[in-house]
Short mmCIF file of C-alpha atoms and ligand atoms in Angstrom, two decimals:
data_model
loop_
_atom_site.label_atom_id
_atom_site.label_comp_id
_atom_site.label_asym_id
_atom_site.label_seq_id
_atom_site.Cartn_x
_atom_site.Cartn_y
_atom_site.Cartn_z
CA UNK A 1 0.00 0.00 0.00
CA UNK A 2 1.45 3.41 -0.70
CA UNK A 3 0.78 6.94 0.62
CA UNK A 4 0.51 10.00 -0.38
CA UNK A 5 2.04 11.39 3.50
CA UNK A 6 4.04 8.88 5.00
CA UNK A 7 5.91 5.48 3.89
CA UNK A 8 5.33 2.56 5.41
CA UNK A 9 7.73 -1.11 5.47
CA UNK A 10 7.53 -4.06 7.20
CA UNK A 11 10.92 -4.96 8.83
CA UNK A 12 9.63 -8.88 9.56
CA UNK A 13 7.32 -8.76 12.50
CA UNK A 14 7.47 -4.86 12.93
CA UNK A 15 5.95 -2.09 11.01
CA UNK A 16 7.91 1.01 9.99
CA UNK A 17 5.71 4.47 9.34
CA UNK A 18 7.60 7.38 8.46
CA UNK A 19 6.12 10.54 8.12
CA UNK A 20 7.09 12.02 5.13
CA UNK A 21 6.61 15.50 4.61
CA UNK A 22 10.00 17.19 5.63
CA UNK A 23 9.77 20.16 3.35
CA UNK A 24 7.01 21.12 5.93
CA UNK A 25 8.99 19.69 8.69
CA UNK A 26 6.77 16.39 8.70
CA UNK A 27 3.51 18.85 9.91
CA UNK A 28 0.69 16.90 10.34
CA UNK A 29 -2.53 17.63 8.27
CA UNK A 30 -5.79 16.11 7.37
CA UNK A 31 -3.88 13.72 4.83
CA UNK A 32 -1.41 12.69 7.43
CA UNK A 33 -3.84 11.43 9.90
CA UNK A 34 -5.88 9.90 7.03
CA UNK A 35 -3.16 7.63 5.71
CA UNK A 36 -1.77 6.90 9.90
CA UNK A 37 -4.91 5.81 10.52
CA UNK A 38 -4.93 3.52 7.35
CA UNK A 39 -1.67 2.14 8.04
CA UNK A 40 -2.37 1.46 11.81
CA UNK A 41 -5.34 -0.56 10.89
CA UNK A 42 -3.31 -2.59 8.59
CA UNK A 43 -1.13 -3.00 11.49
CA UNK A 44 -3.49 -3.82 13.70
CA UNK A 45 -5.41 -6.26 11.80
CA UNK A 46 -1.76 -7.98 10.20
CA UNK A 47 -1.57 -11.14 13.10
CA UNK A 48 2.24 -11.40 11.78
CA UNK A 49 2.84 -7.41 12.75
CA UNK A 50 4.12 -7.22 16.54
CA UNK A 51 5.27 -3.55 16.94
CA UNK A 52 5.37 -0.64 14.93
CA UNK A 53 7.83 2.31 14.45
CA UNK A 54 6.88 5.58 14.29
CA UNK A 55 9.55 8.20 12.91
CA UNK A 56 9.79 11.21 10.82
CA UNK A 57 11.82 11.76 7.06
CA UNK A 58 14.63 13.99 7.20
CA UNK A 59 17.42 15.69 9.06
CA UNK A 60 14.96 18.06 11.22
CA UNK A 61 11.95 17.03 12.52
CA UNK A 62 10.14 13.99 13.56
CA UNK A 63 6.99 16.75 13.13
CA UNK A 64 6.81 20.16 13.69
CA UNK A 65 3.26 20.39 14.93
CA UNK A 66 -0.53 20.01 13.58
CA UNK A 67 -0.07 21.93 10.23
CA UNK A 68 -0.60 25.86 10.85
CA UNK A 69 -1.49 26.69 7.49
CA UNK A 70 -4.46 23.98 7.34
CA UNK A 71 -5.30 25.35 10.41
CA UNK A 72 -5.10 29.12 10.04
CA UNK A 73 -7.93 30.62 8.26
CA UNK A 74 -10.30 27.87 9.74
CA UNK A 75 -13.13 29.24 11.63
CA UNK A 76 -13.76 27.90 15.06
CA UNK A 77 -17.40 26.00 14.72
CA UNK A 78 -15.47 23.76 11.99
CA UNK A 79 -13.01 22.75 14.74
CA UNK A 80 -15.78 22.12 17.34
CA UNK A 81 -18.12 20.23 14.38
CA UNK A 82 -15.85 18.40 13.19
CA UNK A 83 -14.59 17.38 16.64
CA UNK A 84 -11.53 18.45 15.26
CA UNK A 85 -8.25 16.07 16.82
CA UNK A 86 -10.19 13.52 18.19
CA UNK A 87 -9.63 11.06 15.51
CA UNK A 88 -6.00 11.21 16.55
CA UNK A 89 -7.06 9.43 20.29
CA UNK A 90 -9.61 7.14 19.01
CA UNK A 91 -7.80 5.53 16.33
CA UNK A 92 -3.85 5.52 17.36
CA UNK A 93 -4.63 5.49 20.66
CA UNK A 94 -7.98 3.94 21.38
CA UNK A 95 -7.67 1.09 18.71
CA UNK A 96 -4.19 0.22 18.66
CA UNK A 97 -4.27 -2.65 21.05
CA UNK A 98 -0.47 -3.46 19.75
CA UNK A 99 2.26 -1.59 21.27
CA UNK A 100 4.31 1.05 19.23
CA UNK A 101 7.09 3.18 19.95
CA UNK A 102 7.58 6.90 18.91
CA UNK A 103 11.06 7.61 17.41
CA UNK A 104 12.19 10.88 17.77
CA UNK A 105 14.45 12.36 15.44
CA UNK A 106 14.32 15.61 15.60
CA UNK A 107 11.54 18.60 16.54
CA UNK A 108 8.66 17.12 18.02
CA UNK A 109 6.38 20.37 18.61
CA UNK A 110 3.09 20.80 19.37
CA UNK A 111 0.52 17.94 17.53
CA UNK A 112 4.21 16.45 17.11
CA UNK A 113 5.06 16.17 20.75
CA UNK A 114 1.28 15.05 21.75
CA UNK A 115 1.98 12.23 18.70
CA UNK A 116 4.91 11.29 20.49
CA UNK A 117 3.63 11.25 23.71
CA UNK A 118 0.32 8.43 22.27
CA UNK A 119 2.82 6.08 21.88
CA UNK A 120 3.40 3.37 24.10
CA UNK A 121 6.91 5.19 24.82
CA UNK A 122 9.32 7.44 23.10
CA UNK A 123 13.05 6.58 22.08
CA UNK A 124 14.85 10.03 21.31
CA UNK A 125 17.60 10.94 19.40
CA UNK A 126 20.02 13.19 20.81
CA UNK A 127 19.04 16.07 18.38
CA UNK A 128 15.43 14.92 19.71
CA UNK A 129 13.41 18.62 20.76
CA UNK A 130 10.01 18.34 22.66
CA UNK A 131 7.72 21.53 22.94
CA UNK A 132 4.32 22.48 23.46
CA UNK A 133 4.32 26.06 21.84
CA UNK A 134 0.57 26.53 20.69
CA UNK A 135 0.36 29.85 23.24
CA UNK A 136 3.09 31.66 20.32
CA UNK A 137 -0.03 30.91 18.23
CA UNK A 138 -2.88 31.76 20.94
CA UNK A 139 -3.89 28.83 21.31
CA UNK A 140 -3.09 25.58 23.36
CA UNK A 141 -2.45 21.91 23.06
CA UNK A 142 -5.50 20.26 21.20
CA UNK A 143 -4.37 16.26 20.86
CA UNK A 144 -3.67 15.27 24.69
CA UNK A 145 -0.31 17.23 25.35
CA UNK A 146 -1.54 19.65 28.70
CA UNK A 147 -2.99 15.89 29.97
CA UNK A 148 0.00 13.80 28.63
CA UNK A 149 2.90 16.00 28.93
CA UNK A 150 1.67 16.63 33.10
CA UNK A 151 1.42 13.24 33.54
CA UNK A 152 5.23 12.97 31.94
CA UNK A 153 6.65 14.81 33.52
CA UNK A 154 4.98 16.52 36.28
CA UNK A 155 3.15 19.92 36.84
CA UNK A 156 6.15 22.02 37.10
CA UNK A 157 7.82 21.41 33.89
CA UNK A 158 5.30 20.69 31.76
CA UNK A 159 3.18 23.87 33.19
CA UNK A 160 6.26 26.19 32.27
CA UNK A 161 6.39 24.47 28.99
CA UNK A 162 2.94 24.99 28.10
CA UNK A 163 3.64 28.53 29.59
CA UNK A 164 6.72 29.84 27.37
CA UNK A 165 6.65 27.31 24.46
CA UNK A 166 10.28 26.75 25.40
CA UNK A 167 11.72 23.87 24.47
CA UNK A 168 13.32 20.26 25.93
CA UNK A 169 16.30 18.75 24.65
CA UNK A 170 16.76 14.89 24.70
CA UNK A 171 18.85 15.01 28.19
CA UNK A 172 16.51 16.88 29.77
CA UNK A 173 13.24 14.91 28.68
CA UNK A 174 15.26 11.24 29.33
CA UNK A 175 15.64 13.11 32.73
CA UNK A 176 12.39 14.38 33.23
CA UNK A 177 10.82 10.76 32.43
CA UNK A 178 9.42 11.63 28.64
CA UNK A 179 11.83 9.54 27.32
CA UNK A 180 12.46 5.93 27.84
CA UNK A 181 15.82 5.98 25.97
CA UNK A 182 18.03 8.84 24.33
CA UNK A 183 19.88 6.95 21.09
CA UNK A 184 22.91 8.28 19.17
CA UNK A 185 21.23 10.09 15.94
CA UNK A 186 22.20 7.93 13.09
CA UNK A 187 21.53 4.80 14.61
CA UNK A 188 17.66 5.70 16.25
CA UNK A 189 15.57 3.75 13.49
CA UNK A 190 17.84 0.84 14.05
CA UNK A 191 17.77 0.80 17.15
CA UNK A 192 14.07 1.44 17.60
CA UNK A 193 13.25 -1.56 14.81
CA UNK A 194 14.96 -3.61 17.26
CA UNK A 195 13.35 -2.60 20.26
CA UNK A 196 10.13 -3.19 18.36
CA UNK A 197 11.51 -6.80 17.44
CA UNK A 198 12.19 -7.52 20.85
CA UNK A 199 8.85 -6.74 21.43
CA UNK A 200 7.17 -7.97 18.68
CA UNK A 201 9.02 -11.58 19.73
CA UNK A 202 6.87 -11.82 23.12
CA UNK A 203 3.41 -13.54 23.32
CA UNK A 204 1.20 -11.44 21.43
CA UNK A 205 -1.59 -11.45 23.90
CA UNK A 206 0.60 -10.94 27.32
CA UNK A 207 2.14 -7.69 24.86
CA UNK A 208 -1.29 -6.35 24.72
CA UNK A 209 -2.11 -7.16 28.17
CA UNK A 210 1.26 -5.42 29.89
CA UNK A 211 0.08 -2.12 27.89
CA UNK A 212 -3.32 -2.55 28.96
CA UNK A 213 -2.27 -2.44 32.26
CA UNK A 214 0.38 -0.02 32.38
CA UNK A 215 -2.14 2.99 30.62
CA UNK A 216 -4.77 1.53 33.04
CA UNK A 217 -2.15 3.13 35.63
CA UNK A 218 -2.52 6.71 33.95
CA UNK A 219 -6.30 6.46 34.20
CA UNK A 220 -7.82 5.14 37.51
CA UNK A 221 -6.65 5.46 41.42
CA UNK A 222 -4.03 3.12 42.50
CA UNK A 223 -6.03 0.79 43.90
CA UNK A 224 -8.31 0.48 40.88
CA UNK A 225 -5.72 0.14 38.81
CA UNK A 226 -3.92 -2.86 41.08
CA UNK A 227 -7.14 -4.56 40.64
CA UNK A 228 -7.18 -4.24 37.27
CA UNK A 229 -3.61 -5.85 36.79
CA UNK A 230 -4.44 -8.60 39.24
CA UNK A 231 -7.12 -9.22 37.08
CA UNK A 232 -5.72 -9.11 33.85
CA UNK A 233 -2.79 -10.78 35.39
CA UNK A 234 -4.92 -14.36 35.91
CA UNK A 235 -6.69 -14.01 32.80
CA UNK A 236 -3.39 -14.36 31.04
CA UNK A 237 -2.61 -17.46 33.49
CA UNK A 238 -5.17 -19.25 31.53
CA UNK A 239 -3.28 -19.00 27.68
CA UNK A 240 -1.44 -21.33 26.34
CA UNK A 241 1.52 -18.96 26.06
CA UNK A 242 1.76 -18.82 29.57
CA UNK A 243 1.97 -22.96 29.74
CA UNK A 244 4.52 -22.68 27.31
CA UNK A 245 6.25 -19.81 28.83
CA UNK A 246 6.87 -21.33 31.92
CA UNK A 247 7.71 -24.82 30.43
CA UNK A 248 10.77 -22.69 28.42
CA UNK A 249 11.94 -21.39 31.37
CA UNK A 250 12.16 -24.58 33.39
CA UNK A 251 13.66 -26.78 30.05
CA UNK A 252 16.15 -24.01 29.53
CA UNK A 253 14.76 -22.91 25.94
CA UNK A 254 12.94 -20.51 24.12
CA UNK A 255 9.79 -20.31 23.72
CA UNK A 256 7.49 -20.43 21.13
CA UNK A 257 4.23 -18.54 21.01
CA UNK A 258 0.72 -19.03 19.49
CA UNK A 259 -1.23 -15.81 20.71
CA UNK A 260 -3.51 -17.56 22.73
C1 LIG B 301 2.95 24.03 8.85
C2 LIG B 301 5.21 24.18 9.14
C3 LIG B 301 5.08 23.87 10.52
C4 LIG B 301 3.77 23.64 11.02
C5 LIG B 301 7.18 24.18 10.08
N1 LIG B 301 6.53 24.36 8.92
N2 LIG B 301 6.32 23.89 11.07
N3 LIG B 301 4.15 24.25 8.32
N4 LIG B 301 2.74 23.74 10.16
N5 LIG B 301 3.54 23.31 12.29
C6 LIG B 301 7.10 24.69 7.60
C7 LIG B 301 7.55 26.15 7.55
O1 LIG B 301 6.45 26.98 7.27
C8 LIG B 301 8.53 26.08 6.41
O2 LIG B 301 7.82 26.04 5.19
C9 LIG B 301 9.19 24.73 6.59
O3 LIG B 301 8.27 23.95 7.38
C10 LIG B 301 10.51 24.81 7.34
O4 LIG B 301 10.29 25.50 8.55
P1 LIG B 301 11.21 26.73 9.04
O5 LIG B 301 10.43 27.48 10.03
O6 LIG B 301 11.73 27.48 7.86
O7 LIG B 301 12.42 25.95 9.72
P2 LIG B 301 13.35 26.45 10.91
O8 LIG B 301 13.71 27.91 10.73
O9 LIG B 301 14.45 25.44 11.02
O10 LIG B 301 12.45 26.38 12.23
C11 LIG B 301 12.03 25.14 12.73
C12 LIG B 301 10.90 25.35 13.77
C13 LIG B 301 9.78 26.22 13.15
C14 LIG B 301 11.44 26.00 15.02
C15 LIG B 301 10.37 23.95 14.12
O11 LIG B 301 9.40 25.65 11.89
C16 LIG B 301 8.55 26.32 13.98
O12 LIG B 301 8.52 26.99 14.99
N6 LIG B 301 7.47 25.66 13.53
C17 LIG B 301 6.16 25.75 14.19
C18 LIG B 301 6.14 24.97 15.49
C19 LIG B 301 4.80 25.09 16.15
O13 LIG B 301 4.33 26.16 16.51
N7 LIG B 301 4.15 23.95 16.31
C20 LIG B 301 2.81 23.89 16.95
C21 LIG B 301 1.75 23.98 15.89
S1 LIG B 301 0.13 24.07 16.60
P3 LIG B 301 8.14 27.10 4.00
O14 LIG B 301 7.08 26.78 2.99
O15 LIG B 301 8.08 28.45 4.59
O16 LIG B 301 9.51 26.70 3.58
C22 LIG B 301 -0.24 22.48 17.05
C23 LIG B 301 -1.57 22.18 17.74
C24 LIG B 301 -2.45 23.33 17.79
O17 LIG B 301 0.48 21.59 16.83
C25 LIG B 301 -3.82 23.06 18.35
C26 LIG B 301 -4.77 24.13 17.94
C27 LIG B 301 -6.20 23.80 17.97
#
């Protein structure tokens, strides 16, 4: 399948999207989301696709932010109609049962930075730039970020973020707990393919499970969310994975997994 926005490969058992608009800094417009959402259903749906990649063409950006000119001269009932962003939560977010990984490359601003921040977690290169700098353009994060971004990194910086528009290096958002990993430059996609394969190796349904339960963290009290995980925790006792699991581990072997 091929795309007018972004490129997408399979790399075995894990999906690579690039977004692939870098004479506009990879800014994400209504043709962007249409294709990601095309290519995460194909994802989603492909029972020999573990992971997925998501990382941005060219030297610059992984994306700039939602695309200011789309946006510009559009009046506000259109956004509020057209329930403008949500798409972006219900389909990468809500209906991506599969994990993926955000690979920063470069300026993740605004919608960029909230795109990051809907993956399951975010590998940075070291010319990686997080920023949420809608007030420059009166207006605020749309796609998650205030929400996200807080629960990153905590009130503090992500308040005085939101506040100036300034900007976090790599260092400071590994630091800060936005990042899971910071990765030399040239070697990010590489390394983030084989993250994904590492991930895209484990039983398919305990993947799906261990994200389940780590978002359920962000979204109920503590003690809701334990009960969740010890829930979720026996229902995976009963796969066949988990016989075979265990059985690896005690004959000293790897396993071998059917997704059930
Ligand atoms: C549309 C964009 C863009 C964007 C960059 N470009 N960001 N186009 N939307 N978000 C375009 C520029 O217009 C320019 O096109 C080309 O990409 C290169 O950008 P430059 O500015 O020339 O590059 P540089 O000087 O290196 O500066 C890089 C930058 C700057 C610091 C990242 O581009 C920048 O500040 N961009 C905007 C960042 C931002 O405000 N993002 C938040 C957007 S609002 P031309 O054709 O001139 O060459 C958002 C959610 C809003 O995301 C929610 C509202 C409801």
């Amino acid at each position: 399948m091929s795309y007018e926005t972004i490129t997408v490969e399979q790399r075995d058992n894990v999906t690579l999207v690039t977004l692939n608009r870098p004479q506009a800094l990879n800014a994400l417009n209504s043709s962007v989301l249409e294709d990601l959402i095309d290519a995460f259903a194909a994802f989603e749906a492909d029972d020999g696709q573990g992971c997925l990649v998501l990382t941005g063409a060219g030297e610059k950006a992984f994306a700039a932010g939602a695309d200011i000119k789309e946006m510009a001269d559009k009046p506000a009932a259109d956004f509020y109609n057209e329930d403008f962003f949500a798409r972006w939560t219900s389909h990468l977010v809500k209906a991506t049962r599969k994990p993926w990984i955000a690979a920063v490359n470069g300026f993740a601003l605004g919608g960029g930075c909230e795109l990051a921040m809907m993956a399951d977690f975010i590998l940075a290169s070291d010319k990686a730039k997080f920023g949420q700098p809608e007030i420059k353009l009166g207006v605020a994060p749309g796609m998650g970020g205030s929400q996200r971004l807080t629960r990153a990194v905590g009130k503090a910086k992500a308040m005085e973020m939101c506040l100036t528009g300034r900007m976090m290096g790599a260092e400071e958002a590994e630091r800060s707990g936005l990042v899971a990993r910071i990765v030399p430059h040239e070697d990010l996609v590489e390394d983030a393919v084989k993250t994904a394969k590492t991930i895209a190796g484990m039983p398919p349904m305990a993947a799906k499970v261990n994200k389940e339960m780590v978002n359920a963290a962000y979204e109920t009290f503590l003690d809701q969310g334990v009960l969740h995980e010890r829930r979720l925790f026996q229902i995976l006792t009963a796969t066949e994975d988990k016989v075979e699991g265990m059985t690896a581990f005690i004959e000293k072997r790897e396993g071998e997994w059917k997704g059930k």
